[in-house]
Amino acid sequence: MPTAQSETAENKVFSVVGRPIPRVDGPLKVSGTATYTSDHNFPGMLYAVPVPSTIAKGTIATLDTSAAEKMPGVRAVFHRQNIGRFFRVPPNADFSIVIDERRPPFEDDTIRYYGQYVAVAVADSLEQAQAAADAVKLTYREETPDVRSKLTQEQEPTVGSQRGDAAGTFNSAPVKIDETYVTPVETHNPIELHATVAVWDGTTFTLYETTQAVKNHQLAVSAMLGVPPEKVRIVSRFLGSGFGGKLWPWTHDVLAAAASRHLDRPVKLVVSRKMMFQAVGHRPLTQQRIRLGATANGKLVSTQHDSLNHSSILDDYDEGCSEATPHLYRCPNLRVTNGVVHLNVGTPTSMRGPGAVPGLFALESAMDELAVKLDIDPVELRLRNDTEIDEGLNLPFTSRHLKECLTVGAEKFGWHQRTPAVGSMKKDGLILGWGMAAATWIANRLDCKATIDLKADGSVRVACGTQDIGTGTYTMLAQMVGEALGIDPDKIEVVLGDSALPTGPLSGGSMVTASLVPAVLEAAKKASQKAQFAATTTGPFSGQSAANLLFSNGRIHRKDQSPAEGVPYEQVLQAAKVSSVSGSGSSQGDFTDILGLTKPKLSSHSFGAQFVEVTWQPEIARLRVNRVLTVIDAGRIINPRTGRNQIEGAVVMGVGMALFEHTTYDDQHHGAPINSNLADYVVSTNADAPEIDVVFLDYPDTHLNAFGARGIGEIGLAGVAPAIASAVYHATGVRVRELPIRIEDLIS
Ligand code: MOS
C-alpha cells in the first residue's frame, strides 16, 4: 500500500482521492478468502434445483413428482400446489421497489417462456436435488411460441422527446440517412452464477444473495413473501460481477426462501449457466430506425430515432434506446420513440449501459454513414454538431467536454494520418480500418446514508448498505474516508453488502461513487466533531471550546496550530476513555430527475470518444480489433487504477458486443435460447482484447458532489460497437447494421 503523504511531509495536506491505490479487497480475492454468496454453508443445509419448463408457450397438463419424491435424500419437491402463496410487487413509479419479472414463480399453470420454473426439488446433496429435478415428469399443452428476431410494431410507440418538426425538415433536408440498425439479445455472463442461500430461523429470513441492490432486494423479496421488510435481511459481501443482471430479484430467490421456511433448514440454490440464459434477464433485441437530415456542410437539421425492443409476455421492459439521442448533438428538429413487442422470452433487464449502449450503436453508426455520404471526416462531423446545452431538456450541462474527448482522442490516436477511402490504409500486409464514435452516459446520484466510527485503537470503520459488484466500491470508500479525515486507507475498514446497514445506493447506472460522496463527507465531519468534543473533556485540550479545534491529517489541533502540532485522534479518545465516536451522513439523490418525477436544473452526463483500429486480412477472412483508444470525461477520477480497469473491461466487452455476443432462440422447435453455455455464447477473451489506451479528462463535476466524481461503470462500453463497425466499413467497404458483425457479412 502507498503511504500517505502526510506521514513524511508534516504540513503537506493529506490527499488520497485521485491516487491509483490497489484494491483494498484484492488480497481477500486473490487468496480465495472473499466470501461470495454460494460460498456460504451452514449445518444441515439443503440444496435446491429448479425444474425449468421445456416449452415456451402453453400450459402444464400434468406434473408428477411421485418418483422424484421417493428418491434418496429428497426432502421435498415444491410446485404450485404446495409451495404456498407469493405476492406480486405492486408497480411503483418512483423506483422505490424494482423488479423486472413481476409474476411470482408458480403463480399459474401458464408457460410464457422457455425455462420458466415449474417446480423445485430440495435434497440433502446437490446431486440428489439435480436427479430429483430431472425425475419430475411434466406434460404440456404446447402452443407455437413467438420468439422471432424481426420485430414489428404492435402498439403506438411512446414519444421519448421531441422538438421542432422532425418529419418535415427531414423531407426537405439536402442530405439524408434512413437506416435500421439491429442489436441482438445479449445475455449477462458474469462468472459468478446467480445464487441464493436462504436461512430461516423461525421468524426471520437471512438471504445471502447475488444482488447489486441489497436494500431493494430486501423490499422486493419481503413483498413477494408477504412478510414485513424487517423480517428479511439480505447479505451480499462480494459479487463476481453482475452487469445489471443482478440488479433486481428473480424468481429463484423466493423459491429458496420458501423452501427454507417449509423445511426449517438452510437452503442453497445456485442457478446453472444454462438457466442464466432463461430466467434472470438479458439485454433485449433492439431494432432502431434512424433518420438524419443534414445540410451539405454537415449540420444536422433533423433527427428521428424510432426503436423497438422485445419484452416478455407479461412485462413491459423498455430498453429506452434513444436515451442519449436528444442531448448528444445540436439539432433543432428531433423526435424519438420507443415501442415494446411482447414475445415468449424471459423478462429482459438492464445490461451495462441499458438504452444508450444499443442506442449509440444505431445513432453513431448513422453519423458515420452521414460522414461518408457528405465526405466529411467523422470527427469533424461530430465537432460541427457539438452543443453547448442539452436541447432535450433545454438545460445547460453540469460539465460537458465531448469536444475535447474528440480532439484529444484524434490527436493521441494519430487520426490525421487516416485516409478516408475504403481499404486505403495498409500495414504489414494487413488492411487497416479506422473508426470512431462519441459516447455518453447519465451521471446521477441516489439517496445514500453512511456511518463512520473513529475508534480509540486507531482504526476507522465506515458502513454503508451499498455493495461492490467487483468494480472497486470498497476501495473507493476507503479513499473517500481517508481523504475526508486525513487517515491512511489501510486503517479503514469498509463494511458493505448488508441490508441491515444504513441504506446505500444500488450498484447500477454508474451512480454509486457519486452517491457516496456527500453522505461520507457528512459522516466524517460529524465523527470528527465528536472526537473534537471528546478532546475538550480531558487531556491537552481540556477546557477549551470544541469550536477552536480542528481535525485534519488524523489529528486534533487548535486552529492556530499546524496539524503536526496536534494530537492523533486515537490518543485523544484514549485519554477521554471513549472507545469510539460515530457520525452519520445522509444525502438525497437526484435520480428522480431522470424518471421525470422532479424537474432537473441542469443536465448531468458523462462523455467520451472511442477510436478503433481493426486489421482485415481478406485472403483468410480474418478480422481483429487491434487497438482502441478511449477518452473519458467523467469528472474527477477517485482512483485512476480501478478507473482504468473499468474502462478496459468495458472496451473488451464492447469487442464482444460488436463481434460475438448473440443469444439465439430456437424458433423451429420449443423456443429455447439454444446457445445457452459459454462454449456457444461467445464473449471476448484475453486473446480477443485489443491494445487499450484510456485517457481521463480531469474536469471535476462539482454540481454532483464535492469531489466532482461521476461514475464510470458504463460509459466505457458506450460507443465501442459503432466505432468498431465504422472501422470495419473503412477496412472492407461493408456496412454492417446488425450486430454481431460476422465473417459471413464481410466475404462476398
Ligand atoms: Mo448497470 S446495467 O446499471 O448494473
CSV table of C-alpha atoms in Angstrom, one decimal, residues 128-357:
chain,number,residue,atom,x,y,z
A,128,GLN,CA,-29.7,-35.7,-5.3
A,129,ALA,CA,-31.6,-32.5,-5.9
A,130,GLN,CA,-30.5,-32.4,-9.5
A,131,ALA,CA,-31.5,-36.1,-10.0
A,132,ALA,CA,-34.9,-35.4,-8.4
A,133,ALA,CA,-35.4,-32.3,-10.6
A,134,ASP,CA,-34.7,-34.4,-13.6
A,135,ALA,CA,-37.2,-37.0,-12.5
A,136,VAL,CA,-40.1,-34.6,-12.2
A,137,LYS,CA,-42.5,-35.6,-15.0
A,138,LEU,CA,-44.3,-32.9,-17.0
A,139,THR,CA,-46.6,-32.9,-19.9
A,140,TYR,CA,-47.8,-29.7,-21.6
A,141,ARG,CA,-50.4,-28.4,-23.9
A,142,GLU,CA,-47.9,-26.7,-26.1
A,143,GLU,CA,-48.7,-23.7,-28.4
A,144,THR,CA,-46.4,-22.2,-31.0
A,145,PRO,CA,-44.2,-19.7,-29.3
A,146,ASP,CA,-43.3,-16.3,-30.7
A,147,VAL,CA,-39.6,-15.9,-30.4
A,148,ARG,CA,-39.0,-14.1,-33.7
A,149,SER,CA,-35.9,-12.0,-34.3
A,150,LYS,CA,-37.6,-9.4,-36.5
A,151,LEU,CA,-39.9,-7.0,-34.7
A,152,THR,CA,-43.0,-5.3,-36.0
A,153,GLN,CA,-44.7,-2.5,-34.1
A,154,GLU,CA,-47.7,-3.8,-32.0
A,155,GLN,CA,-49.0,-0.6,-30.5
A,156,GLU,CA,-48.5,3.2,-30.6
A,157,PRO,CA,-44.9,3.9,-29.5
A,158,THR,CA,-44.1,6.2,-26.6
A,159,VAL,CA,-42.7,9.5,-27.6
A,160,GLY,CA,-39.5,10.0,-25.6
A,161,SER,CA,-38.6,13.5,-26.6
A,162,GLN,CA,-39.4,15.9,-29.4
A,163,ARG,CA,-38.7,19.4,-30.6
A,164,GLY,CA,-39.4,21.3,-33.8
A,165,ASP,CA,-40.7,19.5,-36.9
A,166,ALA,CA,-38.6,16.4,-37.3
A,167,ALA,CA,-40.6,14.8,-40.2
A,168,GLY,CA,-41.0,18.0,-42.2
A,169,THR,CA,-37.4,19.1,-42.0
A,170,PHE,CA,-36.2,15.6,-42.8
A,171,ASN,CA,-38.2,15.5,-46.0
A,172,SER,CA,-36.7,18.8,-47.2
A,173,ALA,CA,-33.1,18.1,-46.0
A,174,PRO,CA,-30.4,18.2,-48.7
A,175,VAL,CA,-28.7,15.1,-47.3
A,176,LYS,CA,-30.4,12.2,-45.7
A,177,ILE,CA,-29.7,8.9,-43.9
A,178,ASP,CA,-32.5,6.5,-43.3
A,179,GLU,CA,-31.3,3.1,-42.0
A,180,THR,CA,-32.4,0.5,-39.5
A,181,TYR,CA,-29.9,-1.0,-37.0
A,182,VAL,CA,-30.3,-4.2,-35.0
A,183,THR,CA,-28.7,-5.4,-31.8
A,184,PRO,CA,-29.3,-8.9,-30.8
A,185,VAL,CA,-30.3,-10.4,-27.5
A,186,GLU,CA,-27.3,-10.4,-25.3
A,187,THR,CA,-27.0,-12.4,-22.1
A,188,HIS,CA,-25.1,-11.3,-19.0
A,189,ASN,CA,-22.4,-13.8,-18.3
A,190,PRO,CA,-20.7,-12.8,-15.0
A,191,ILE,CA,-18.5,-15.7,-14.0
A,192,GLU,CA,-20.4,-15.8,-10.6
A,193,LEU,CA,-23.7,-17.5,-11.2
A,194,HIS,CA,-26.9,-16.1,-9.6
A,195,ALA,CA,-27.4,-17.8,-6.2
A,196,THR,CA,-29.4,-17.6,-3.0
A,197,VAL,CA,-28.6,-19.2,0.3
A,198,ALA,CA,-31.7,-18.9,2.4
A,199,VAL,CA,-31.7,-19.2,6.2
A,200,TRP,CA,-35.0,-19.2,8.0
A,201,ASP,CA,-34.7,-19.0,11.8
A,202,GLY,CA,-38.3,-19.4,12.7
A,203,THR,CA,-39.1,-15.7,12.5
A,204,THR,CA,-36.7,-14.1,10.1
A,205,PHE,CA,-35.1,-14.8,6.7
A,206,THR,CA,-31.4,-14.1,6.2
A,207,LEU,CA,-30.8,-14.4,2.5
A,208,TYR,CA,-27.2,-14.5,1.1
A,209,GLU,CA,-27.8,-13.1,-2.4
A,210,THR,CA,-26.0,-12.2,-5.6
A,211,THR,CA,-27.5,-8.8,-5.7
A,212,GLN,CA,-26.4,-5.4,-6.9
A,213,ALA,CA,-29.0,-3.8,-4.6
A,214,VAL,CA,-29.3,-5.2,-1.1
A,215,LYS,CA,-32.0,-2.7,0.0
A,216,ASN,CA,-34.2,-3.1,-3.0
A,217,HIS,CA,-33.8,-6.8,-2.7
A,218,GLN,CA,-35.0,-6.7,0.9
A,219,LEU,CA,-38.1,-4.7,0.0
A,220,ALA,CA,-39.0,-6.7,-3.1
A,221,VAL,CA,-38.4,-10.2,-1.7
A,222,SER,CA,-40.3,-9.3,1.6
A,223,ALA,CA,-43.2,-8.0,-0.5
A,224,MET,CA,-43.2,-11.3,-2.6
A,225,LEU,CA,-43.0,-13.4,0.5
A,226,GLY,CA,-45.7,-11.4,2.3
A,227,VAL,CA,-43.7,-10.5,5.3
A,228,PRO,CA,-42.6,-7.1,6.7
A,229,PRO,CA,-39.2,-5.9,5.4
A,230,GLU,CA,-37.7,-6.2,8.9
A,231,LYS,CA,-38.2,-10.0,8.7
A,232,VAL,CA,-35.8,-10.2,5.7
A,233,ARG,CA,-32.1,-9.5,5.8
A,234,ILE,CA,-30.1,-9.5,2.6
A,235,VAL,CA,-26.3,-10.1,2.6
A,236,SER,CA,-24.1,-9.7,-0.4
A,237,ARG,CA,-20.5,-9.1,0.6
A,238,PHE,CA,-18.8,-9.9,-2.7
A,239,LEU,CA,-20.0,-10.2,-6.2
A,240,GLY,CA,-18.4,-11.9,-9.1
A,241,SER,CA,-19.9,-9.1,-11.3
A,242,GLY,CA,-23.4,-8.6,-12.5
A,243,PHE,CA,-23.5,-6.3,-15.5
A,244,GLY,CA,-27.1,-5.3,-14.5
A,245,GLY,CA,-28.4,-8.9,-14.4
A,246,LYS,CA,-28.2,-8.9,-10.6
A,247,LEU,CA,-29.9,-5.5,-10.1
A,248,TRP,CA,-33.3,-6.9,-9.3
A,249,PRO,CA,-34.6,-10.1,-7.7
A,250,TRP,CA,-35.5,-13.1,-9.9
A,251,THR,CA,-38.0,-15.8,-9.3
A,252,HIS,CA,-35.5,-18.3,-7.8
A,253,ASP,CA,-34.9,-16.0,-4.8
A,254,VAL,CA,-38.3,-16.6,-3.3
A,255,LEU,CA,-38.2,-20.3,-4.2
A,256,ALA,CA,-35.1,-20.8,-2.0
A,257,ALA,CA,-36.6,-18.6,0.8
A,258,ALA,CA,-40.0,-20.5,0.8
A,259,ALA,CA,-38.2,-23.9,0.8
A,260,SER,CA,-36.1,-22.9,3.8
A,261,ARG,CA,-39.2,-21.8,5.7
A,262,HIS,CA,-41.1,-25.0,4.8
A,263,LEU,CA,-38.3,-27.4,5.7
A,264,ASP,CA,-36.9,-25.3,8.5
A,265,ARG,CA,-33.4,-25.7,7.1
A,266,PRO,CA,-30.9,-23.5,5.3
A,267,VAL,CA,-31.3,-24.0,1.5
A,268,LYS,CA,-28.8,-23.2,-1.2
A,269,LEU,CA,-29.9,-22.6,-4.7
A,270,VAL,CA,-27.4,-21.8,-7.4
A,271,VAL,CA,-28.7,-21.0,-10.9
A,272,SER,CA,-27.0,-23.1,-13.6
A,273,ARG,CA,-25.2,-21.4,-16.5
A,274,LYS,CA,-27.9,-22.7,-18.8
A,275,MET,CA,-30.6,-21.2,-16.6
A,276,MET,CA,-28.7,-17.9,-16.7
A,277,PHE,CA,-29.9,-17.7,-20.3
A,278,GLN,CA,-33.5,-18.3,-19.4
A,279,ALA,CA,-34.9,-16.7,-16.2
A,280,VAL,CA,-32.5,-14.0,-15.0
A,281,GLY,CA,-32.8,-11.4,-17.7
A,282,HIS,CA,-30.9,-10.4,-20.8
A,283,ARG,CA,-30.5,-7.3,-23.0
A,284,PRO,CA,-33.4,-7.4,-25.4
A,285,LEU,CA,-33.3,-7.5,-29.1
A,286,THR,CA,-33.4,-3.9,-30.4
A,287,GLN,CA,-34.4,-2.7,-33.8
A,288,GLN,CA,-33.8,1.0,-34.4
A,289,ARG,CA,-34.7,3.2,-37.4
A,290,ILE,CA,-32.6,6.3,-37.6
A,291,ARG,CA,-33.3,9.1,-39.9
A,292,LEU,CA,-30.9,12.0,-40.1
A,293,GLY,CA,-31.3,15.1,-42.2
A,294,ALA,CA,-28.3,17.4,-42.7
A,295,THR,CA,-27.1,20.4,-44.7
A,296,ALA,CA,-24.4,20.0,-47.3
A,297,ASN,CA,-21.8,21.2,-44.8
A,298,GLY,CA,-22.8,18.6,-42.2
A,299,LYS,CA,-25.1,20.4,-39.8
A,300,LEU,CA,-27.9,18.2,-38.5
A,301,VAL,CA,-31.3,19.7,-39.2
A,302,SER,CA,-33.5,16.7,-38.3
A,303,THR,CA,-33.0,13.6,-36.1
A,304,GLN,CA,-35.6,10.8,-35.8
A,305,HIS,CA,-34.8,7.7,-33.7
A,306,ASP,CA,-37.6,5.1,-33.6
A,307,SER,CA,-36.7,2.0,-31.6
A,308,LEU,CA,-38.5,-1.3,-30.8
A,309,ASN,CA,-37.3,-3.8,-28.3
A,310,HIS,CA,-38.8,-7.1,-27.2
A,311,SER,CA,-40.1,-7.8,-23.8
A,312,SER,CA,-41.7,-10.8,-22.2
A,313,ILE,CA,-45.4,-11.6,-22.4
A,314,LEU,CA,-46.3,-10.1,-19.0
A,315,ASP,CA,-43.7,-7.3,-18.5
A,316,ASP,CA,-43.2,-4.0,-20.4
A,317,TYR,CA,-39.4,-3.8,-20.3
A,318,ASP,CA,-38.5,-0.7,-22.3
A,319,GLU,CA,-34.8,-0.6,-23.2
A,320,GLY,CA,-35.0,3.2,-23.9
A,321,CYS,CA,-32.6,3.1,-26.8
A,322,SER,CA,-33.0,6.9,-27.5
A,323,GLU,CA,-31.8,7.9,-24.1
A,324,ALA,CA,-28.8,9.7,-25.4
A,325,THR,CA,-30.1,11.0,-28.7
A,326,PRO,CA,-31.8,14.2,-27.5
A,327,HIS,CA,-28.7,15.7,-25.8
A,328,LEU,CA,-25.7,14.3,-27.8
A,329,TYR,CA,-25.8,16.8,-30.7
A,330,ARG,CA,-27.3,20.1,-31.6
A,331,CYS,CA,-30.3,19.6,-33.8
A,332,PRO,CA,-33.4,21.9,-33.9
A,333,ASN,CA,-35.8,19.2,-35.0
A,334,LEU,CA,-36.0,15.8,-33.3
A,335,ARG,CA,-38.4,13.1,-32.4
A,336,VAL,CA,-37.5,9.8,-30.6
A,337,THR,CA,-39.9,7.0,-29.9
A,338,ASN,CA,-39.8,3.6,-28.2
A,339,GLY,CA,-42.0,0.6,-28.7
A,340,VAL,CA,-42.2,-2.7,-26.9
A,341,VAL,CA,-43.1,-6.1,-28.6
A,342,HIS,CA,-44.1,-9.0,-26.4
A,343,LEU,CA,-42.5,-12.3,-27.1
A,344,ASN,CA,-42.3,-15.7,-25.5
A,345,VAL,CA,-39.0,-15.0,-23.8
A,346,GLY,CA,-37.9,-14.4,-20.3
A,347,THR,CA,-38.2,-10.8,-19.0
A,348,PRO,CA,-35.3,-8.6,-20.2
A,349,THR,CA,-33.4,-6.4,-17.8
A,350,SER,CA,-30.7,-3.7,-17.6
A,351,MET,CA,-27.4,-4.7,-19.1
A,352,ARG,CA,-24.4,-2.5,-18.9
A,353,GLY,CA,-25.4,0.9,-20.3
A,354,PRO,CA,-29.1,-0.1,-21.0
A,355,GLY,CA,-30.6,2.1,-23.6
A,356,ALA,CA,-27.7,4.3,-24.5
A,357,VAL,CA,-25.3,1.4,-25.5
